[in-house]
Amino acid sequence: MVEKSSVIFFIEGQEHLRFIEPYILILRDIGCEISITSLEELKFTEENLDLKVNLVNKNNLREYFRNISGDWVFTTTPGVGSYYFPKSRNRITKKKIRYVYVFHSLVSPNQVYLDKSFYKFDIILSPNKLISDQLKFLTPKKVQIYTVGYPVLNHYKHNNETSEDSTILVAPSWGKNSFLFNYFFMETLVERLSKLNKKILIRPHPMHIEKVINDQRLNNLNIEIDTDKNLNYLKDISLLVTDWSGISLEYFYVTNNPVIFIDSLKKKRRKLTKKENSLELIEDKVRDIIGQIIKVEDVVGCNLNLENSQNKENLKYLSKIYSPEFNYDIVKIKIQQFLMSL
């Protein structure tokens, strides 16, 4: 029975919480027994969530996952079945545990995730049909894919926190090719953006925060560095500068403002198969639809196009990315169905 199901939510850190909180609420409303595990303390944004967080050291993750006792694991962490994220049986009942993946990005999964990242999940909760179709190249037929929408979009639109007006957010993606550590470029970019007479805020990827804090050259830029892992002010940003980060799609949805994309080298963690070569990857296509691409070497002399213009074809494609809208009651029914079916 669903009401007797024991569900473990594994949430790496605060930056993942906004993507998975709606599912915690749904599973609680269904009557499941819920436990939360994370690598760090979590601050829930939902006022009626007051749950104890079980902390686990990153070095002990493998041992933790091998000894869990639950019926289901919900997570935004890909790669279940890997060395550090082994699948297991319920330590008490010895029954098979089912694993559910929750998406925390609107970019295509085919290049930016490691090979086999989704292969061993039982259920995948996909944000749109585009990604659901692309996942079929990455998963065996036994993996059930549910297209449920992207709940974090509601989080941004309904959040009441505000930041200062006229703020530019510089948000590079994670990886060795991030423009954040191209110091000459960053100095030039900040100088260029300063001419717009707006506050400049740099938001490093959570994986880069510690490195940024200790980076003297970045700190010498004398601009604010946001190390808060929450992102509750997106609707108040007047301009976003990024490269390949999925934050571009979230920002455009919330503000309808164009994005400045820096033409840095794309991080590719997986090679496309021949069958996938015909796929239209979301993060590739939207750069020309929702913003302007600027080459690193051209950042000084280029004209920043901050006007927004969309044709019907582009708007139709964008609607596919943002559809369906995450509906709490509909998703609750879908989750009840698969909890009872497996």
mmCIF file of C-alpha atoms in Angstrom:
data_model
loop_
_atom_site.group_PDB
_atom_site.id
_atom_site.type_symbol
_atom_site.label_atom_id
_atom_site.label_comp_id
_atom_site.label_asym_id
_atom_site.label_seq_id
_atom_site.Cartn_x
_atom_site.Cartn_y
_atom_site.Cartn_z
ATOM 1 C CA MET A 1 0.000 0.000 0.000
ATOM 2 C CA VAL A 2 1.169 3.569 -0.748
ATOM 3 C CA GLU A 3 0.596 4.768 2.792
ATOM 4 C CA LYS A 4 3.092 2.210 4.060
ATOM 5 C CA SER A 5 5.792 3.151 1.552
ATOM 6 C CA SER A 6 9.031 4.411 3.023
ATOM 7 C CA VAL A 7 10.657 7.103 0.873
ATOM 8 C CA ILE A 8 14.193 8.426 1.187
ATOM 9 C CA PHE A 9 14.997 11.771 -0.430
ATOM 10 C CA PHE A 10 18.703 12.122 -1.134
ATOM 11 C CA ILE A 11 19.467 15.806 -1.723
ATOM 12 C CA GLU A 12 23.129 16.656 -2.286
ATOM 13 C CA GLY A 13 22.898 20.245 -1.063
ATOM 14 C CA GLN A 14 20.790 23.375 -0.674
ATOM 15 C CA GLU A 15 21.055 24.164 -4.398
ATOM 16 C CA HIS A 16 18.989 21.059 -5.213
ATOM 17 C CA LEU A 17 16.250 21.599 -2.644
ATOM 18 C CA ARG A 18 13.998 23.875 -4.718
ATOM 19 C CA PHE A 19 13.729 21.198 -7.412
ATOM 20 C CA ILE A 20 12.589 18.435 -5.103
ATOM 21 C CA GLU A 21 10.540 20.114 -2.349
ATOM 22 C CA PRO A 22 7.233 19.757 -4.255
ATOM 23 C CA TYR A 23 7.767 15.996 -4.378
ATOM 24 C CA ILE A 24 8.409 15.899 -0.642
ATOM 25 C CA LEU A 25 5.058 17.619 -0.122
ATOM 26 C CA ILE A 26 3.279 15.220 -2.486
ATOM 27 C CA LEU A 27 4.730 12.086 -0.880
ATOM 28 C CA ARG A 28 3.886 13.434 2.565
ATOM 29 C CA ASP A 29 0.300 14.154 1.484
ATOM 30 C CA ILE A 30 -0.004 10.645 0.054
ATOM 31 C CA GLY A 31 0.896 9.257 3.469
ATOM 32 C CA CYS A 32 4.401 7.938 2.856
ATOM 33 C CA GLU A 33 6.991 7.704 5.569
ATOM 34 C CA ILE A 34 9.647 10.272 4.582
ATOM 35 C CA SER A 35 13.290 10.699 5.519
ATOM 36 C CA ILE A 36 15.748 13.270 4.156
ATOM 37 C CA THR A 37 19.465 12.680 3.660
ATOM 38 C CA SER A 38 21.947 15.300 2.496
ATOM 39 C CA LEU A 39 25.629 16.174 2.432
ATOM 40 C CA GLU A 40 24.845 19.417 4.259
ATOM 41 C CA GLU A 41 22.248 21.113 6.439
ATOM 42 C CA LEU A 42 19.165 22.196 4.504
ATOM 43 C CA LYS A 43 16.870 25.178 4.922
ATOM 44 C CA PHE A 44 13.428 24.328 3.572
ATOM 45 C CA THR A 45 11.632 27.105 1.733
ATOM 46 C CA GLU A 46 8.176 25.630 2.277
ATOM 47 C CA GLU A 47 6.884 26.931 5.603
ATOM 48 C CA ASN A 48 5.021 23.734 6.480
ATOM 49 C CA LEU A 49 8.034 21.471 6.030
ATOM 50 C CA ASP A 50 9.838 20.753 9.272
ATOM 51 C CA LEU A 51 11.857 17.621 8.633
ATOM 52 C CA LYS A 52 15.011 16.323 10.236
ATOM 53 C CA VAL A 53 17.931 16.043 7.810
ATOM 54 C CA ASN A 54 20.233 13.064 8.171
ATOM 55 C CA LEU A 55 23.761 14.204 7.323
ATOM 56 C CA VAL A 56 26.198 11.890 5.590
ATOM 57 C CA ASN A 57 29.841 12.526 4.755
ATOM 58 C CA LYS A 58 30.619 12.482 1.039
ATOM 59 C CA ASN A 59 33.383 9.940 1.648
ATOM 60 C CA ASN A 60 30.851 7.577 3.231
ATOM 61 C CA LEU A 61 28.198 7.749 0.510
ATOM 62 C CA ARG A 62 28.881 4.300 -0.921
ATOM 63 C CA GLU A 63 28.526 2.666 2.473
ATOM 64 C CA TYR A 64 25.400 4.711 3.210
ATOM 65 C CA PHE A 65 23.616 3.667 0.007
ATOM 66 C CA ARG A 66 24.532 0.014 0.547
ATOM 67 C CA ASN A 67 22.806 -0.005 3.926
ATOM 68 C CA ILE A 68 19.644 2.039 3.491
ATOM 69 C CA SER A 69 16.237 0.783 4.562
ATOM 70 C CA GLY A 70 13.446 2.193 2.430
ATOM 71 C CA ASP A 71 11.128 1.284 -0.427
ATOM 72 C CA TRP A 72 11.942 4.242 -2.674
ATOM 73 C CA VAL A 73 14.760 6.731 -3.200
ATOM 74 C CA PHE A 74 13.995 10.086 -4.842
ATOM 75 C CA THR A 75 16.999 12.162 -5.908
ATOM 76 C CA THR A 76 18.337 14.823 -8.264
ATOM 77 C CA THR A 77 21.677 13.000 -8.350
ATOM 78 C CA PRO A 78 22.235 10.986 -11.546
ATOM 79 C CA GLY A 79 24.330 7.831 -11.817
ATOM 80 C CA VAL A 80 22.482 5.369 -9.625
ATOM 81 C CA GLY A 81 24.199 2.010 -9.940
ATOM 82 C CA SER A 82 27.664 3.562 -10.073
ATOM 83 C CA TYR A 83 30.426 2.837 -7.574
ATOM 84 C CA TYR A 84 29.545 5.845 -5.395
ATOM 85 C CA PHE A 85 25.785 5.432 -5.788
ATOM 86 C CA PRO A 86 25.143 1.678 -5.619
ATOM 87 C CA LYS A 87 21.653 0.201 -5.835
ATOM 88 C CA SER A 88 20.616 -1.802 -2.837
ATOM 89 C CA ARG A 89 17.904 -3.834 -1.183
ATOM 90 C CA ASN A 90 16.008 -2.683 1.850
ATOM 91 C CA ARG A 91 18.300 -3.529 4.761
ATOM 92 C CA ILE A 92 15.313 -4.611 6.899
ATOM 93 C CA THR A 93 12.823 -6.219 4.482
ATOM 94 C CA LYS A 94 15.461 -7.369 1.923
ATOM 95 C CA LYS A 95 13.103 -6.202 -0.829
ATOM 96 C CA LYS A 96 14.329 -4.352 -3.907
ATOM 97 C CA ILE A 97 14.493 -0.564 -3.533
ATOM 98 C CA ARG A 98 13.105 1.547 -6.409
ATOM 99 C CA TYR A 99 14.993 4.646 -7.554
ATOM 100 C CA VAL A 100 13.395 7.828 -8.928
ATOM 101 C CA TYR A 101 15.305 10.600 -10.705
ATOM 102 C CA VAL A 102 14.067 14.200 -10.526
ATOM 103 C CA PHE A 103 15.416 16.604 -13.165
ATOM 104 C CA HIS A 104 17.102 19.808 -12.009
ATOM 105 C CA SER A 105 17.807 21.266 -15.446
ATOM 106 C CA LEU A 106 15.990 21.952 -18.707
ATOM 107 C CA VAL A 107 18.956 21.180 -20.969
ATOM 108 C CA SER A 108 19.103 17.985 -23.018
ATOM 109 C CA PRO A 109 20.543 15.008 -21.109
ATOM 110 C CA ASN A 110 22.478 13.515 -24.020
ATOM 111 C CA GLN A 111 25.813 15.378 -23.820
ATOM 112 C CA VAL A 112 26.094 17.081 -20.468
ATOM 113 C CA TYR A 113 25.675 13.980 -18.293
ATOM 114 C CA LEU A 114 28.037 11.037 -17.998
ATOM 115 C CA ASP A 115 27.250 7.855 -19.894
ATOM 116 C CA LYS A 116 24.779 5.558 -18.056
ATOM 117 C CA SER A 117 23.669 8.401 -15.776
ATOM 118 C CA PHE A 118 20.003 7.402 -16.133
ATOM 119 C CA TYR A 119 20.347 3.780 -17.146
ATOM 120 C CA LYS A 120 19.551 2.114 -13.829
ATOM 121 C CA PHE A 121 16.774 4.282 -12.459
ATOM 122 C CA ASP A 122 13.343 2.707 -12.201
ATOM 123 C CA ILE A 123 11.419 5.944 -12.710
ATOM 124 C CA ILE A 124 12.434 9.270 -14.266
ATOM 125 C CA LEU A 125 10.343 12.405 -13.715
ATOM 126 C CA SER A 126 10.983 14.442 -16.847
ATOM 127 C CA PRO A 127 10.234 18.191 -17.206
ATOM 128 C CA ASN A 128 8.962 18.055 -20.812
ATOM 129 C CA LYS A 129 8.304 15.773 -23.772
ATOM 130 C CA LEU A 130 11.467 16.930 -25.572
ATOM 131 C CA ILE A 131 13.626 15.562 -22.774
ATOM 132 C CA SER A 132 11.417 12.486 -22.348
ATOM 133 C CA ASP A 133 12.011 11.587 -26.002
ATOM 134 C CA GLN A 134 15.747 12.238 -25.723
ATOM 135 C CA LEU A 135 15.974 10.053 -22.608
ATOM 136 C CA LYS A 136 14.837 7.050 -24.656
ATOM 137 C CA PHE A 137 18.310 6.990 -26.220
ATOM 138 C CA LEU A 138 19.839 6.789 -22.745
ATOM 139 C CA THR A 139 17.668 4.257 -20.944
ATOM 140 C CA PRO A 140 16.448 0.682 -21.432
ATOM 141 C CA LYS A 141 12.742 0.150 -22.097
ATOM 142 C CA LYS A 142 12.103 -1.007 -18.540
ATOM 143 C CA VAL A 143 12.809 2.504 -17.206
ATOM 144 C CA GLN A 144 9.497 4.328 -16.872
ATOM 145 C CA ILE A 145 9.572 7.988 -17.928
ATOM 146 C CA TYR A 146 6.822 10.314 -16.678
ATOM 147 C CA THR A 147 6.518 13.787 -18.212
ATOM 148 C CA VAL A 148 5.410 15.903 -15.257
ATOM 149 C CA GLY A 149 6.673 19.450 -15.850
ATOM 150 C CA TYR A 150 9.310 21.514 -14.055
ATOM 151 C CA PRO A 151 8.120 22.624 -10.604
ATOM 152 C CA VAL A 152 10.984 25.037 -9.963
ATOM 153 C CA LEU A 153 9.423 27.486 -12.440
ATOM 154 C CA ASN A 154 6.541 27.947 -10.007
ATOM 155 C CA HIS A 155 9.086 28.461 -7.224
ATOM 156 C CA TYR A 156 10.671 31.396 -9.046
ATOM 157 C CA LYS A 157 7.413 33.045 -10.038
ATOM 158 C CA HIS A 158 5.826 32.840 -6.597
ATOM 159 C CA ASN A 159 8.876 33.647 -4.483
ATOM 160 C CA ASN A 160 8.530 36.965 -2.654
ATOM 161 C CA GLU A 161 12.203 37.730 -2.065
ATOM 162 C CA THR A 162 13.540 40.716 -3.976
ATOM 163 C CA SER A 163 16.988 41.992 -4.848
ATOM 164 C CA GLU A 164 18.175 45.441 -5.807
ATOM 165 C CA ASP A 165 16.808 46.823 -9.051
ATOM 166 C CA SER A 166 18.963 46.917 -12.180
ATOM 167 C CA THR A 167 21.165 43.959 -11.321
ATOM 168 C CA ILE A 168 23.222 42.012 -13.845
ATOM 169 C CA LEU A 169 23.782 38.368 -12.936
ATOM 170 C CA VAL A 170 26.909 36.651 -14.278
ATOM 171 C CA ALA A 171 26.371 32.898 -13.870
ATOM 172 C CA PRO A 172 28.974 30.646 -15.529
ATOM 173 C CA SER A 173 28.432 26.912 -15.720
ATOM 174 C CA TRP A 174 30.619 24.376 -13.947
ATOM 175 C CA GLY A 175 33.723 22.795 -15.464
ATOM 176 C CA LYS A 176 37.284 23.433 -16.542
ATOM 177 C CA ASN A 177 36.100 25.511 -19.508
ATOM 178 C CA SER A 178 34.128 27.952 -17.363
ATOM 179 C CA PHE A 179 34.894 31.537 -18.375
ATOM 180 C CA LEU A 180 34.914 32.450 -14.687
ATOM 181 C CA PHE A 181 38.602 31.563 -14.407
ATOM 182 C CA ASN A 182 39.676 33.301 -17.609
ATOM 183 C CA TYR A 183 40.910 36.307 -15.651
ATOM 184 C CA PHE A 184 41.638 38.640 -18.537
ATOM 185 C CA PHE A 185 38.194 37.936 -19.939
ATOM 186 C CA MET A 186 36.469 38.431 -16.588
ATOM 187 C CA GLU A 187 38.235 41.737 -16.036
ATOM 188 C CA THR A 188 37.215 42.852 -19.522
ATOM 189 C CA LEU A 189 33.644 41.612 -19.080
ATOM 190 C CA VAL A 190 33.175 43.418 -15.773
ATOM 191 C CA GLU A 191 34.597 46.605 -17.277
ATOM 192 C CA ARG A 192 32.223 46.274 -20.237
ATOM 193 C CA LEU A 193 29.161 45.565 -18.095
ATOM 194 C CA SER A 194 29.999 48.429 -15.736
ATOM 195 C CA LYS A 195 29.163 50.837 -18.552
ATOM 196 C CA LEU A 196 25.527 49.742 -18.279
ATOM 197 C CA ASN A 197 25.404 51.417 -14.843
ATOM 198 C CA LYS A 198 23.916 48.426 -13.099
ATOM 199 C CA LYS A 199 24.959 46.387 -10.122
ATOM 200 C CA ILE A 200 26.967 43.314 -11.161
ATOM 201 C CA LEU A 201 26.549 40.075 -9.230
ATOM 202 C CA ILE A 202 28.647 36.984 -9.950
ATOM 203 C CA ARG A 203 27.060 33.672 -9.061
ATOM 204 C CA PRO A 204 29.523 30.765 -9.346
ATOM 205 C CA HIS A 205 28.279 27.223 -9.759
ATOM 206 C CA PRO A 206 27.999 25.577 -6.305
ATOM 207 C CA MET A 207 30.881 23.279 -7.258
ATOM 208 C CA HIS A 208 33.076 26.382 -7.714
ATOM 209 C CA ILE A 209 32.129 28.355 -4.602
ATOM 210 C CA GLU A 210 35.082 27.339 -2.434
ATOM 211 C CA LYS A 211 37.530 27.947 -5.269
ATOM 212 C CA VAL A 212 36.052 31.391 -5.936
ATOM 213 C CA ILE A 213 36.171 32.429 -2.281
ATOM 214 C CA ASN A 214 39.918 31.724 -2.238
ATOM 215 C CA ASP A 215 40.636 33.255 -5.645
ATOM 216 C CA GLN A 216 42.318 36.610 -5.090
ATOM 217 C CA ARG A 217 42.131 37.764 -8.715
ATOM 218 C CA LEU A 218 38.368 37.316 -8.796
ATOM 219 C CA ASN A 219 38.003 39.062 -5.473
ATOM 220 C CA ASN A 220 40.074 41.952 -6.808
ATOM 221 C CA LEU A 221 37.294 42.705 -9.291
ATOM 222 C CA ASN A 222 35.523 44.398 -6.376
ATOM 223 C CA ILE A 223 32.090 43.109 -7.292
ATOM 224 C CA GLU A 224 29.690 41.086 -5.198
ATOM 225 C CA ILE A 225 30.033 37.303 -5.339
ATOM 226 C CA ASP A 226 26.864 35.414 -4.442
ATOM 227 C CA THR A 227 27.696 32.239 -2.526
ATOM 228 C CA ASP A 228 24.134 31.602 -1.347
ATOM 229 C CA LYS A 229 22.973 28.289 -2.796
ATOM 230 C CA ASN A 230 19.375 29.457 -2.963
ATOM 231 C CA LEU A 231 18.238 31.330 -6.062
ATOM 232 C CA ASN A 232 15.211 33.299 -4.941
ATOM 233 C CA TYR A 233 15.826 36.559 -6.790
ATOM 234 C CA LEU A 234 15.881 35.437 -10.420
ATOM 235 C CA LYS A 235 12.776 37.396 -11.402
ATOM 236 C CA ASP A 236 14.457 40.643 -10.310
ATOM 237 C CA ILE A 237 17.554 40.296 -12.517
ATOM 238 C CA SER A 238 17.584 42.698 -15.473
ATOM 239 C CA LEU A 239 20.312 40.899 -17.477
ATOM 240 C CA LEU A 240 21.787 37.405 -17.310
ATOM 241 C CA VAL A 241 25.250 36.574 -18.645
ATOM 242 C CA THR A 242 26.063 32.874 -18.843
ATOM 243 C CA ASP A 243 27.508 30.267 -21.205
ATOM 244 C CA TRP A 244 25.832 26.854 -21.297
ATOM 245 C CA SER A 245 24.026 26.910 -17.968
ATOM 246 C CA GLY A 246 20.417 25.769 -17.822
ATOM 247 C CA ILE A 247 19.715 28.830 -15.685
ATOM 248 C CA SER A 248 19.226 30.679 -18.997
ATOM 249 C CA LEU A 249 15.962 28.831 -19.671
ATOM 250 C CA GLU A 250 14.680 29.392 -16.159
ATOM 251 C CA TYR A 251 15.588 33.088 -16.316
ATOM 252 C CA PHE A 252 13.929 33.602 -19.696
ATOM 253 C CA TYR A 253 10.747 31.882 -18.551
ATOM 254 C CA VAL A 254 10.485 34.060 -15.456
ATOM 255 C CA THR A 255 11.498 37.442 -16.946
ATOM 256 C CA ASN A 256 11.142 37.098 -20.742
ATOM 257 C CA ASN A 257 14.423 39.050 -20.940
ATOM 258 C CA PRO A 258 17.103 38.061 -23.482
ATOM 259 C CA VAL A 259 20.283 36.349 -22.287
ATOM 260 C CA ILE A 260 23.906 37.124 -23.135
ATOM 261 C CA PHE A 261 25.667 33.829 -23.934
ATOM 262 C CA ILE A 262 29.458 33.729 -23.803
ATOM 263 C CA ASP A 263 30.744 31.512 -26.589
ATOM 264 C CA SER A 264 32.952 29.308 -24.437
ATOM 265 C CA LEU A 265 33.694 25.648 -25.140
ATOM 266 C CA LYS A 266 30.726 23.442 -24.305
ATOM 267 C CA LYS A 267 31.239 20.834 -21.598
ATOM 268 C CA LYS A 268 30.553 17.447 -23.166
ATOM 269 C CA ARG A 269 30.623 14.505 -20.768
ATOM 270 C CA ARG A 270 29.229 11.977 -23.193
ATOM 271 C CA LYS A 271 29.633 11.345 -26.923
ATOM 272 C CA LEU A 272 26.456 11.151 -28.982
ATOM 273 C CA THR A 273 25.696 7.888 -30.751
ATOM 274 C CA LYS A 274 24.941 7.820 -34.476
ATOM 275 C CA LYS A 275 21.225 7.616 -33.722
ATOM 276 C CA GLU A 276 21.468 10.726 -31.554
ATOM 277 C CA ASN A 277 23.324 12.853 -34.090
ATOM 278 C CA SER A 278 20.033 13.987 -35.568
ATOM 279 C CA LEU A 279 18.745 15.236 -32.211
ATOM 280 C CA GLU A 280 18.178 18.944 -31.722
ATOM 281 C CA LEU A 281 19.782 19.547 -28.336
ATOM 282 C CA ILE A 282 17.929 22.141 -26.305
ATOM 283 C CA GLU A 283 20.985 23.990 -24.996
ATOM 284 C CA ASP A 284 22.347 24.347 -28.537
ATOM 285 C CA LYS A 285 19.168 25.617 -30.152
ATOM 286 C CA VAL A 286 17.970 28.116 -27.551
ATOM 287 C CA ARG A 287 21.123 30.233 -27.633
ATOM 288 C CA ASP A 288 19.972 31.867 -30.868
ATOM 289 C CA ILE A 289 16.345 32.040 -29.721
ATOM 290 C CA ILE A 290 16.454 33.582 -26.259
ATOM 291 C CA GLY A 291 19.661 35.592 -26.455
ATOM 292 C CA GLN A 292 22.836 36.783 -28.118
ATOM 293 C CA ILE A 293 26.072 34.813 -28.439
ATOM 294 C CA ILE A 294 29.256 36.775 -27.810
ATOM 295 C CA LYS A 295 32.724 35.455 -28.507
ATOM 296 C CA VAL A 296 35.258 35.886 -25.727
ATOM 297 C CA GLU A 297 37.563 37.947 -27.915
ATOM 298 C CA ASP A 298 34.722 40.252 -29.020
ATOM 299 C CA VAL A 299 33.336 41.216 -25.624
ATOM 300 C CA VAL A 300 34.859 44.719 -25.724
ATOM 301 C CA GLY A 301 33.655 45.933 -29.089
ATOM 302 C CA CYS A 302 30.339 44.141 -29.559
ATOM 303 C CA ASN A 303 26.961 45.767 -29.247
ATOM 304 C CA LEU A 304 24.864 44.179 -26.512
ATOM 305 C CA ASN A 305 21.442 43.468 -27.955
ATOM 306 C CA LEU A 306 19.048 43.727 -25.037
ATOM 307 C CA GLU A 307 15.915 43.733 -27.137
ATOM 308 C CA ASN A 308 13.633 40.714 -27.167
ATOM 309 C CA SER A 309 12.028 39.558 -30.421
ATOM 310 C CA GLN A 310 10.490 36.149 -31.104
ATOM 311 C CA ASN A 311 8.903 34.618 -34.187
ATOM 312 C CA LYS A 312 6.062 32.106 -34.031
ATOM 313 C CA GLU A 313 8.286 29.117 -34.738
ATOM 314 C CA ASN A 314 10.649 29.978 -31.899
ATOM 315 C CA LEU A 315 7.786 30.615 -29.512
ATOM 316 C CA LYS A 316 6.326 27.231 -30.394
ATOM 317 C CA TYR A 317 9.649 25.550 -29.614
ATOM 318 C CA LEU A 318 9.955 27.391 -26.290
ATOM 319 C CA SER A 319 6.445 26.324 -25.330
ATOM 320 C CA LYS A 320 7.573 22.702 -25.726
ATOM 321 C CA ILE A 321 10.408 23.299 -23.271
ATOM 322 C CA TYR A 322 8.098 24.823 -20.645
ATOM 323 C CA SER A 323 5.223 22.372 -21.081
ATOM 324 C CA PRO A 324 3.482 20.776 -19.352
ATOM 325 C CA GLU A 325 3.007 23.100 -16.426
ATOM 326 C CA PHE A 326 3.696 21.285 -13.174
ATOM 327 C CA ASN A 327 0.275 20.580 -11.680
ATOM 328 C CA TYR A 328 0.423 19.369 -8.094
ATOM 329 C CA ASP A 329 -2.776 17.301 -8.211
ATOM 330 C CA ILE A 330 -2.015 15.660 -11.572
ATOM 331 C CA VAL A 331 1.539 14.760 -10.543
ATOM 332 C CA LYS A 332 0.237 13.428 -7.234
ATOM 333 C CA ILE A 333 -2.023 11.000 -9.115
ATOM 334 C CA LYS A 334 0.838 9.843 -11.345
ATOM 335 C CA ILE A 335 3.081 9.227 -8.347
ATOM 336 C CA GLN A 336 0.342 7.311 -6.559
ATOM 337 C CA GLN A 337 -0.026 5.134 -9.630
ATOM 338 C CA PHE A 338 3.609 4.132 -9.894
ATOM 339 C CA LEU A 339 4.036 3.711 -6.150
ATOM 340 C CA MET A 340 1.267 1.110 -6.261
ATOM 341 C CA SER A 341 2.293 -0.535 -9.528
ATOM 342 C CA LEU A 342 5.839 -1.619 -8.662
#
